[in-house]
Amino acid sequence: MKIFINFGKGFMTTGKTTKMVLFLFVINLLFSLILAVPMYNSLKNSLGASEAGNRMVESFDYIWWEEFRDEAQGLETTFTPSIIGKGAILTNLESLIQMRFFSAPPILIGFGLLYIILHTFLAGGILSTFNQDEPRFAVKEFLQGAGSHFLRFLALMLFSWLFLFAIGAFLHNAILPIIDDISSDSYSEVIPFLLMLALNVIAFFLLLFVQMVFDYARIKAVLEDENNVLKATGKAFRFVFKHPFSTLGLFYLIFFLNIAVTVIYILVKETIPQSDVLTVLAAFFLQQLFIFALIWIRCLLYASQWELYRYLK
Amino acid sequence: MFKKYQAFSFFLALLLFLLPAASQETFCKQIANYTMDVKLDTEAKMIKATEILSWTNDTGYSTNELWFHLYWNAFQNNMSTFLTEAERRGRSVSGFKKDDWGYCRVESIKVVANPYFQEYDLMPFLEFRYPDVENLYDQTVFSARLPNAVRPGQTILLRIEFESKVPRPISRTGVYKDYYFIAQWFPKIGVFQDGRWNCHQYHSASEYFADYGTYNVRITLPSTFVVGTTGEHREKIDNRDGTATHHFYQHSVHDFAWTASPRFLEYTENYEFAPGKQTEITLLLQPEHERLKDRYLNAVKNAIKYSSLFYGDYPYSTATCVDPAYNSRSGGMEYPTFFTGGAYFLTWKGIPRPEGVTIHEFGHGYFYGLVGTNEFENAWMDEGFTSFLDTEVYYTAYKEPLYNRSFFGIPVTFKDVKIPIESDGISSHRQTYNMDVLQRFAWEFLEGGSYGANSYSKAELMLRTLKRFMGEDIFARMIKAYSQRNWFKHPQPRDFYTVVSEFAGRDMSWFLDQFVYGSDKLDYAIGKISSDREKKPEGWFDGEYIKREIEANRYQSEVIVRRLGEVKLPVEILVVFEDGNEVRETWDGQYRWKRFVYQQPSRVQKAVVDPEFKLVLDINRTNNSQMRKPNRLAPFKWVSNWLSWLQHALEFFTILGG
Ligand SMILES: [Zn+2]
């Protein structure tokens, strides 16, 4: 019940601060557009005045793409058919869980890192917006809040990387060799497949768990003005272990909401042919709506956890 | 005693060979005939066998030595030519323990008395040979000096005892758990050709070459094992000691490979691939792939049906397809009437697996099997023709495959991204076209990638270009004639040239030479298109000053076609005007460019060089067309898709931040 009450409260809070979500969305869009410009030029130059352009509007010209891929440099190497629709989500999921982003083009790694740091900054704004008697979004207060929590949040982020690194190192150095051993003596690919899948699922859930604990650490830092990062983290762990059902329950409720929205997006997106200006625009707006929804859900997670934390304290 | 024994052994040998050979009509001269009694010791992973070889000198030359392959000695140490070359290609073996290495050792070798020869022990006269690479650690070829020459038309009979250690899986051979895949495993005589022995060392990037003959093989192994081999399974005798002896027989083939495992699911079906023509299909499936049974069987059926149609009726009475065991490294390989596919337990509609590899390996039954290409020396005439065959059959029997990628080991298809037949091989050709020429010994390519891209991709693309250049009907008759005329003949490139020229009605070496012996690129492009209003006449014309004010309602258009590569082929050009009018041109492609000028009531809308996509070897297809107005939506559409991926990525990765 606690879960649903606080989910509801969080939902209301996020609803009231939708302007903030819009603000965050615009930042995401602008940031991405910086890279989209060179990508647009690459595509434009490669397609030129060729009929391949027509074929790329009708559907996908595989022969053109192979030519593009064989010449691709840097950012261009990320343009593959596997970023279409569901592929985009699966690609990102895989590169997060398997830490494949290290093999991304350097410019993308740099940008990603910058964005993560920027978002750490913004998280301070999000939480300080919620930390009002009547949550209301105003850019000035938002940025003030963001600024005042930034260093602590940055430290928390680096600290969380330690955990992630430890988890990654453990899975990679202790568990993976065991799976490799089993694989090299297995009758078929089925067992290795299942073991690898399980490992990925475990890695993902541990990753989410660390995220959740550090969410509470950030909430604690803002709500109780806790300056000591170690203390905040320790208390966040204690809080989560003290209330495992409500914290995890709330987290996974919102996590499954995220999945539901993603699945709906994929299904709707697949029905849009993107073969003329109208449908291309329709797909574009749908994509933006999806990103907006994801950011909204991220804020919902913060707001609900915020409410839960206050409720349980 | 001696004479008696001699007479007896001759009689025995005569029985062994003549009886089975006479019992069935063969398709060709049986040059190298093997009768083998084989015992597989699954404890020691050893094969002990007796091989009785009858070899006929079918040439006009005499020879006083015999050359043999001992392929498995490539796996007896890391200094062999095979493993040295494999290491250079980045495929070194590592972690081989004492029992993992494999070898083939001749224990005894004797001439058996027959009307031409007396009994004679050849053991003292064996010598390892290095015809390609002087490498004293390599023991993959040996010769035996004979007391007297084998003259043209004579047959020599040998009795060879040998012992082979089955290696850990390597290069389509070996044992993994209880799965055995046994190929290139016995002392195998080379090919005596033009007065010389054609018997190359075992190379990492090369396959095989042998003469045709009859294989009569008895294999004894634990009775729980299911066995699959080249040819027909004649009988299984239970030895009542936990072992069984299987008898296999096949004439008119040039190799014999086999597999054994107690885990195989075995399915056998008679298949009528053309009216009155049938063959027995056997599928040996891994139990984990049971749900792929129909996909495999349908692939074999489609392969037989369409290969028969395109390259001549499949003549053998059996076709055995093996689904290779995991980690066995035996997938995707061909042997006469016997081949391995390859599958992953998860596969969906649109993913050409296991179909692609199954069709390819069956297809080798033509250009490796029936035609008997020398794979050491003319790899492209086997791999290239077979790659061509597999795509032709696949695209006839199935829909275009879809782009797919695996996420977490689960393949995912992208329904909007269809893979057209023209794309097969072009990417690898583009990256290697100037590294090598097609016609080269398999181990003499710059690198493994170039061997593959030339032998498989470039040759396939050349055939597809030739098909579209000659016209589909003529090509279809030509390629079938090439196949059928050369069955059991070991053709050379010139034999292919002859058939192509015959069907084209003119010498085609100018076409083929550019690809077979050349390493240039083929790339035509539209250089420029433009359309302007016809100019108004102005100035002195025959002493009269004219200045016309009225705008002409016609347009002067120019199309420039360029040849960016060195390969010269005649090409067509399509020019489309905005009013829908179309003009077709042809250009011999000899000079670097050509300009076409038009006066038409409307502007040029687009120009396309090679509009029918005949020249699939063209390494840049995008520049083959130009529209006067580029499509602006295309880059926007795709950058918007890419953008949403990036936006999602950025948002998603904040899990790592806050
Ligand atoms: Zn092949």
Coordinates of C-alpha atoms and ligand atoms in Angstrom, one line a residue, chain B residues 360 364 383 456, ligand 1:
Chain B
H360 CA 26.4 -23.7 -49.9
H364 CA 30.0 -27.8 -53.3
E383 CA 34.3 -21.4 -53.7
Y456 CA 34.4 -16.4 -52.7
Ligands
ZN1 ZN 32.6 -23.2 -49.5

